[in-house]
mmCIF file of C-alpha atoms in Angstrom:
data_model
loop_
_atom_site.group_PDB
_atom_site.id
_atom_site.type_symbol
_atom_site.label_atom_id
_atom_site.label_comp_id
_atom_site.label_asym_id
_atom_site.label_seq_id
_atom_site.Cartn_x
_atom_site.Cartn_y
_atom_site.Cartn_z
ATOM 1 C CA MET A 1 -43.744 -82.440 -9.625
ATOM 2 C CA THR A 2 -46.273 -82.249 -6.795
ATOM 3 C CA SER A 3 -48.973 -84.853 -6.174
ATOM 4 C CA PRO A 4 -52.553 -83.872 -7.082
ATOM 5 C CA VAL A 5 -54.706 -82.615 -4.181
ATOM 6 C CA ARG A 6 -57.725 -84.574 -2.988
ATOM 7 C CA PRO A 7 -61.016 -82.800 -2.114
ATOM 8 C CA ASP A 8 -60.260 -83.352 1.627
ATOM 9 C CA GLY A 9 -57.066 -81.325 1.342
ATOM 10 C CA GLY A 10 -54.620 -84.237 1.358
ATOM 11 C CA SER A 11 -52.370 -85.257 -1.529
ATOM 12 C CA GLU A 12 -52.804 -88.245 -3.813
ATOM 13 C CA ASN A 13 -50.327 -90.953 -3.050
ATOM 14 C CA PRO A 14 -50.308 -93.670 -5.708
ATOM 15 C CA ARG A 15 -49.885 -96.239 -2.963
ATOM 16 C CA GLN A 16 -53.166 -95.366 -1.282
ATOM 17 C CA ASN A 17 -55.861 -97.942 -2.078
ATOM 18 C CA VAL A 18 -58.259 -97.747 0.796
ATOM 19 C CA THR A 19 -60.180 -95.024 2.710
ATOM 20 C CA PHE A 20 -61.544 -95.557 6.147
ATOM 21 C CA PRO A 21 -63.312 -93.441 8.769
ATOM 22 C CA SER A 22 -61.203 -91.591 11.314
ATOM 23 C CA ASP A 23 -62.875 -89.585 14.105
ATOM 24 C CA GLY A 24 -65.501 -88.054 11.813
ATOM 25 C CA THR A 25 -63.199 -87.602 8.856
ATOM 26 C CA SER A 26 -61.543 -89.925 6.296
ATOM 27 C CA ALA A 27 -58.033 -91.444 6.420
ATOM 28 C CA HIS A 28 -56.264 -93.199 3.625
ATOM 29 C CA GLY A 29 -53.774 -95.998 3.460
ATOM 30 C CA TYR A 30 -52.394 -99.094 1.697
ATOM 31 C CA LEU A 31 -53.927 -102.423 2.303
ATOM 32 C CA ALA A 32 -52.759 -105.883 1.230
ATOM 33 C CA THR A 33 -54.351 -109.189 1.732
ATOM 34 C CA PRO A 34 -52.853 -112.691 1.636
ATOM 35 C CA ALA A 35 -53.275 -115.101 -1.291
ATOM 36 C CA SER A 36 -55.769 -117.046 0.763
ATOM 37 C CA GLY A 37 -57.974 -113.967 0.962
ATOM 38 C CA ARG A 38 -58.177 -113.966 4.813
ATOM 39 C CA GLY A 39 -55.970 -113.667 7.741
ATOM 40 C CA PRO A 40 -55.160 -111.867 11.025
ATOM 41 C CA GLY A 41 -55.029 -108.066 10.972
ATOM 42 C CA VAL A 42 -51.899 -105.967 11.336
ATOM 43 C CA VAL A 43 -51.442 -102.176 11.292
ATOM 44 C CA VAL A 44 -48.115 -101.051 9.812
ATOM 45 C CA ILE A 45 -46.911 -97.564 10.901
ATOM 46 C CA GLN A 46 -44.585 -95.612 8.641
ATOM 47 C CA GLU A 47 -41.109 -94.139 9.206
ATOM 48 C CA TRP A 48 -40.653 -90.446 8.985
ATOM 49 C CA TRP A 49 -40.281 -90.841 5.172
ATOM 50 C CA GLY A 50 -44.026 -91.296 4.790
ATOM 51 C CA LEU A 51 -45.997 -94.036 2.986
ATOM 52 C CA ASP A 52 -43.199 -94.758 0.545
ATOM 53 C CA ASP A 53 -42.217 -97.832 -1.481
ATOM 54 C CA HIS A 54 -40.392 -99.391 1.515
ATOM 55 C CA MET A 55 -43.464 -99.197 3.733
ATOM 56 C CA ALA A 56 -45.670 -100.673 0.943
ATOM 57 C CA ASP A 57 -43.169 -103.486 0.595
ATOM 58 C CA VAL A 58 -43.425 -104.177 4.329
ATOM 59 C CA VAL A 59 -47.178 -104.420 4.001
ATOM 60 C CA ASP A 60 -46.878 -106.821 0.970
ATOM 61 C CA ARG A 61 -44.360 -108.915 2.928
ATOM 62 C CA LEU A 62 -46.772 -109.313 5.793
ATOM 63 C CA ALA A 63 -49.534 -110.210 3.369
ATOM 64 C CA SER A 64 -47.251 -112.889 1.851
ATOM 65 C CA GLU A 65 -46.898 -114.340 5.416
ATOM 66 C CA GLY A 66 -50.734 -114.642 5.773
ATOM 67 C CA PHE A 67 -51.703 -111.313 7.368
ATOM 68 C CA VAL A 68 -54.145 -108.614 6.276
ATOM 69 C CA ALA A 69 -51.929 -105.554 6.591
ATOM 70 C CA LEU A 70 -52.769 -101.880 6.481
ATOM 71 C CA ALA A 71 -50.395 -98.939 6.479
ATOM 72 C CA PRO A 72 -52.254 -95.589 7.152
ATOM 73 C CA ASP A 73 -50.788 -92.642 5.319
ATOM 74 C CA LEU A 74 -50.085 -90.235 8.222
ATOM 75 C CA PHE A 75 -48.557 -87.559 6.030
ATOM 76 C CA GLY A 76 -51.579 -87.008 3.856
ATOM 77 C CA GLY A 77 -49.794 -88.261 0.652
ATOM 78 C CA ARG A 78 -46.500 -86.534 1.253
ATOM 79 C CA VAL A 79 -43.205 -88.465 1.048
ATOM 80 C CA ALA A 80 -39.948 -87.055 2.239
ATOM 81 C CA HIS A 81 -36.808 -87.324 0.050
ATOM 82 C CA ASP A 82 -34.188 -86.289 2.535
ATOM 83 C CA SER A 83 -33.720 -86.305 6.315
ATOM 84 C CA ASP A 84 -34.321 -82.621 6.793
ATOM 85 C CA GLN A 85 -37.714 -82.870 5.029
ATOM 86 C CA ALA A 86 -38.552 -86.030 6.916
ATOM 87 C CA GLY A 87 -37.770 -84.437 10.214
ATOM 88 C CA ARG A 88 -40.063 -81.426 9.406
ATOM 89 C CA LEU A 89 -42.906 -83.733 8.445
ATOM 90 C CA MET A 90 -42.608 -85.639 11.640
ATOM 91 C CA GLN A 91 -42.414 -82.540 13.796
ATOM 92 C CA GLU A 92 -45.458 -80.927 11.942
ATOM 93 C CA LEU A 93 -47.614 -84.066 12.363
ATOM 94 C CA PRO A 94 -50.154 -83.578 15.166
ATOM 95 C CA VAL A 95 -49.739 -86.593 17.447
ATOM 96 C CA GLU A 96 -53.401 -86.798 18.388
ATOM 97 C CA GLN A 97 -54.511 -86.501 14.775
ATOM 98 C CA ALA A 98 -52.236 -89.318 13.756
ATOM 99 C CA ALA A 99 -53.436 -91.416 16.743
ATOM 100 C CA GLN A 100 -56.972 -90.922 15.605
ATOM 101 C CA ALA A 101 -56.117 -92.219 12.131
ATOM 102 C CA LEU A 102 -54.389 -95.207 13.618
ATOM 103 C CA GLY A 103 -57.346 -95.907 15.878
ATOM 104 C CA GLY A 104 -59.509 -95.725 12.762
ATOM 105 C CA ALA A 105 -57.176 -98.293 11.106
ATOM 106 C CA VAL A 106 -57.664 -100.666 14.031
ATOM 107 C CA ALA A 107 -61.409 -100.328 13.811
ATOM 108 C CA TYR A 108 -61.368 -100.739 10.020
ATOM 109 C CA LEU A 109 -59.415 -103.955 10.203
ATOM 110 C CA LEU A 110 -61.523 -105.469 13.033
ATOM 111 C CA ARG A 111 -64.590 -104.883 10.816
ATOM 112 C CA HIS A 112 -63.028 -106.074 7.576
ATOM 113 C CA ASP A 113 -64.434 -109.261 6.032
ATOM 114 C CA ALA A 114 -60.963 -110.633 5.326
ATOM 115 C CA VAL A 115 -59.715 -110.273 8.886
ATOM 116 C CA THR A 116 -60.054 -113.440 10.966
ATOM 117 C CA SER A 117 -58.611 -112.152 14.209
ATOM 118 C CA SER A 118 -60.548 -110.517 17.109
ATOM 119 C CA THR A 119 -57.457 -108.314 17.873
ATOM 120 C CA VAL A 120 -54.855 -106.727 15.623
ATOM 121 C CA GLY A 121 -51.029 -106.480 15.747
ATOM 122 C CA ALA A 122 -49.123 -103.283 15.120
ATOM 123 C CA VAL A 123 -45.662 -102.972 13.683
ATOM 124 C CA GLY A 124 -43.855 -99.615 13.278
ATOM 125 C CA PHE A 125 -40.498 -98.273 12.376
ATOM 126 C CA CYS A 126 -38.641 -95.156 13.574
ATOM 127 C CA MET A 127 -41.373 -92.564 14.123
ATOM 128 C CA GLY A 128 -43.823 -95.412 13.533
ATOM 129 C CA GLY A 129 -42.232 -97.430 16.341
ATOM 130 C CA GLY A 130 -43.149 -94.628 18.809
ATOM 131 C CA PHE A 131 -46.733 -94.638 17.421
ATOM 132 C CA VAL A 132 -46.961 -98.408 17.826
ATOM 133 C CA LEU A 133 -46.477 -97.981 21.605
ATOM 134 C CA LEU A 134 -48.901 -95.060 21.693
ATOM 135 C CA LEU A 135 -51.513 -96.969 19.715
ATOM 136 C CA ALA A 136 -51.232 -100.007 21.867
ATOM 137 C CA THR A 137 -51.428 -97.890 25.086
ATOM 138 C CA GLN A 138 -54.517 -96.098 23.720
ATOM 139 C CA GLN A 139 -56.404 -99.060 22.244
ATOM 140 C CA GLY A 140 -55.888 -101.437 25.106
ATOM 141 C CA ALA A 141 -57.052 -104.984 24.452
ATOM 142 C CA LYS A 142 -57.785 -104.338 20.775
ATOM 143 C CA VAL A 143 -54.023 -104.554 20.082
ATOM 144 C CA SER A 144 -52.569 -107.892 21.185
ATOM 145 C CA ALA A 145 -49.058 -107.559 19.709
ATOM 146 C CA ALA A 146 -46.953 -104.424 19.488
ATOM 147 C CA VAL A 147 -43.653 -104.462 17.590
ATOM 148 C CA PRO A 148 -41.624 -101.187 17.711
ATOM 149 C CA PHE A 149 -38.543 -101.070 15.578
ATOM 150 C CA TYR A 150 -36.190 -98.448 17.036
ATOM 151 C CA GLY A 151 -39.182 -96.271 18.035
ATOM 152 C CA VAL A 152 -38.426 -92.540 18.344
ATOM 153 C CA GLY A 153 -40.275 -89.281 18.015
ATOM 154 C CA PRO A 154 -43.034 -87.311 19.681
ATOM 155 C CA ALA A 155 -45.412 -90.195 19.969
ATOM 156 C CA VAL A 156 -43.268 -92.292 22.390
ATOM 157 C CA PRO A 157 -45.543 -92.485 25.496
ATOM 158 C CA ASP A 158 -44.638 -91.164 28.884
ATOM 159 C CA THR A 159 -46.562 -94.021 30.506
ATOM 160 C CA TYR A 160 -47.574 -97.522 29.381
ATOM 161 C CA ARG A 161 -50.271 -98.132 31.994
ATOM 162 C CA GLY A 162 -53.009 -98.725 29.439
ATOM 163 C CA LEU A 163 -50.994 -101.146 27.361
ATOM 164 C CA ARG A 164 -52.348 -104.697 27.180
ATOM 165 C CA ALA A 165 -50.355 -106.082 24.184
ATOM 166 C CA ALA A 166 -47.415 -108.338 24.315
ATOM 167 C CA VAL A 167 -44.378 -106.305 23.188
ATOM 168 C CA GLN A 168 -41.422 -107.284 21.052
ATOM 169 C CA GLY A 169 -38.900 -104.497 20.400
ATOM 170 C CA HIS A 170 -36.027 -104.327 17.892
ATOM 171 C CA TYR A 171 -33.263 -101.829 18.627
ATOM 172 C CA GLY A 172 -29.746 -101.113 17.334
ATOM 173 C CA GLU A 173 -26.823 -101.066 19.769
ATOM 174 C CA ARG A 174 -25.328 -98.231 17.679
ATOM 175 C CA ASP A 175 -28.522 -96.248 17.228
ATOM 176 C CA GLN A 176 -27.606 -92.518 17.373
ATOM 177 C CA PHE A 177 -31.280 -91.368 17.384
ATOM 178 C CA TYR A 178 -32.328 -93.523 20.292
ATOM 179 C CA PRO A 179 -29.279 -94.712 22.369
ATOM 180 C CA VAL A 180 -29.471 -98.273 23.539
ATOM 181 C CA GLU A 181 -29.456 -97.173 27.162
ATOM 182 C CA GLN A 182 -32.784 -95.439 26.560
ATOM 183 C CA ALA A 183 -34.172 -98.527 24.851
ATOM 184 C CA ARG A 184 -33.227 -100.724 27.795
ATOM 185 C CA ALA A 185 -34.846 -98.236 30.177
ATOM 186 C CA GLN A 186 -38.043 -98.241 28.060
ATOM 187 C CA GLU A 187 -38.128 -102.028 28.062
ATOM 188 C CA GLU A 188 -38.086 -102.017 31.855
ATOM 189 C CA GLN A 189 -40.644 -99.196 32.056
ATOM 190 C CA ILE A 190 -43.132 -101.092 29.887
ATOM 191 C CA ARG A 191 -42.587 -104.301 31.893
ATOM 192 C CA GLU A 192 -43.091 -102.504 35.217
ATOM 193 C CA GLU A 193 -45.994 -100.269 34.277
ATOM 194 C CA ALA A 194 -48.008 -102.556 31.945
ATOM 195 C CA GLY A 195 -47.245 -105.963 33.393
ATOM 196 C CA VAL A 196 -47.287 -107.546 29.981
ATOM 197 C CA PRO A 197 -44.843 -109.963 28.266
ATOM 198 C CA VAL A 198 -42.005 -107.788 26.937
ATOM 199 C CA GLU A 199 -38.902 -108.774 25.060
ATOM 200 C CA PHE A 200 -36.557 -106.354 23.397
ATOM 201 C CA PHE A 201 -33.849 -107.554 20.984
ATOM 202 C CA TYR A 202 -30.613 -105.555 20.458
ATOM 203 C CA TYR A 203 -28.693 -105.800 17.236
ATOM 204 C CA PRO A 204 -25.132 -104.782 16.278
ATOM 205 C CA ALA A 205 -26.494 -102.081 14.046
ATOM 206 C CA GLY A 206 -27.587 -98.439 13.778
ATOM 207 C CA HIS A 207 -30.930 -96.768 13.499
ATOM 208 C CA ALA A 208 -33.244 -97.928 10.686
ATOM 209 C CA PHE A 209 -31.215 -101.119 10.161
ATOM 210 C CA HIS A 210 -34.264 -102.857 8.733
ATOM 211 C CA ASN A 211 -34.814 -100.320 5.871
ATOM 212 C CA ASP A 212 -33.294 -101.947 2.732
ATOM 213 C CA LYS A 213 -33.744 -98.648 0.818
ATOM 214 C CA ASP A 214 -30.791 -97.539 3.111
ATOM 215 C CA ALA A 215 -31.643 -93.859 3.121
ATOM 216 C CA LEU A 216 -29.571 -93.358 6.285
ATOM 217 C CA GLY A 217 -26.748 -95.750 5.219
ATOM 218 C CA THR A 218 -27.495 -98.014 8.143
ATOM 219 C CA TYR A 219 -29.165 -101.047 6.574
ATOM 220 C CA ASP A 220 -27.920 -104.284 8.039
ATOM 221 C CA ALA A 221 -29.079 -107.292 6.158
ATOM 222 C CA ASP A 222 -28.319 -109.944 8.774
ATOM 223 C CA SER A 223 -30.016 -107.925 11.548
ATOM 224 C CA ALA A 224 -32.939 -107.079 9.363
ATOM 225 C CA GLU A 225 -33.532 -110.662 8.429
ATOM 226 C CA LEU A 226 -33.380 -111.912 12.003
ATOM 227 C CA ALA A 227 -35.653 -109.105 13.270
ATOM 228 C CA TRP A 228 -38.160 -109.821 10.535
ATOM 229 C CA SER A 229 -38.244 -113.506 11.272
ATOM 230 C CA ARG A 230 -38.853 -112.832 14.946
ATOM 231 C CA THR A 231 -41.557 -110.334 14.167
ATOM 232 C CA VAL A 232 -43.527 -112.710 11.952
ATOM 233 C CA ASP A 233 -43.364 -115.500 14.532
ATOM 234 C CA PHE A 234 -44.375 -113.039 17.304
ATOM 235 C CA LEU A 235 -47.450 -111.837 15.307
ATOM 236 C CA ARG A 236 -48.503 -115.414 14.601
ATOM 237 C CA GLU A 237 -48.332 -116.250 18.192
ATOM 238 C CA ASN A 238 -50.228 -113.278 19.546
ATOM 239 C CA VAL A 239 -52.760 -112.100 16.973
ATOM 240 C CA HIS A 240 -55.861 -114.290 16.838
#
């Protein structure tokens, strides 16, 4: 069964509950607000699976911690069901188009009545981890906290000279998609080029260790819990 098609050409994803401007067009995503009704803003950037139940759960978890969290739907409603399809969707995604949607998400949160912060945080996983670093580099001071989880894919920047956010990275020592040596080199490159606070944490785990849907068979509960705790504390410290 395929998802119904929207008038703008995208597909309906039942998780979509907001629409926001994106460089002259419209983007869609999933937004959750805390029980208090207000809080700092955080952009959540999807893995290569799309805006699936796991990404919606991450948004809900951030809302339960007091944040107004938004996950843009970068695949236009499509959700992958196996690694081959996910890889195709990631490769077919125009990086600049996705970056525009993410920039629209930043602007949307900063204008939102429920958002109390003057900057936003950004958290992303896998493909989304690469986009976190790109978004922070492109948006400058609007993003004050960038949290890439094992960031890979075409959006990983070549340079971090425009980045102003504090960075906290979470990477697996047994990651076969992004070897730990590359992660350590990236950590040093960000530190040298951006001159911002940078701290990468390395876990005895593989790629996607935080994803409790375990689509790759690499979920590590202990590493995931520790990384999440560090992420929430980091966002609280840096998004105001």
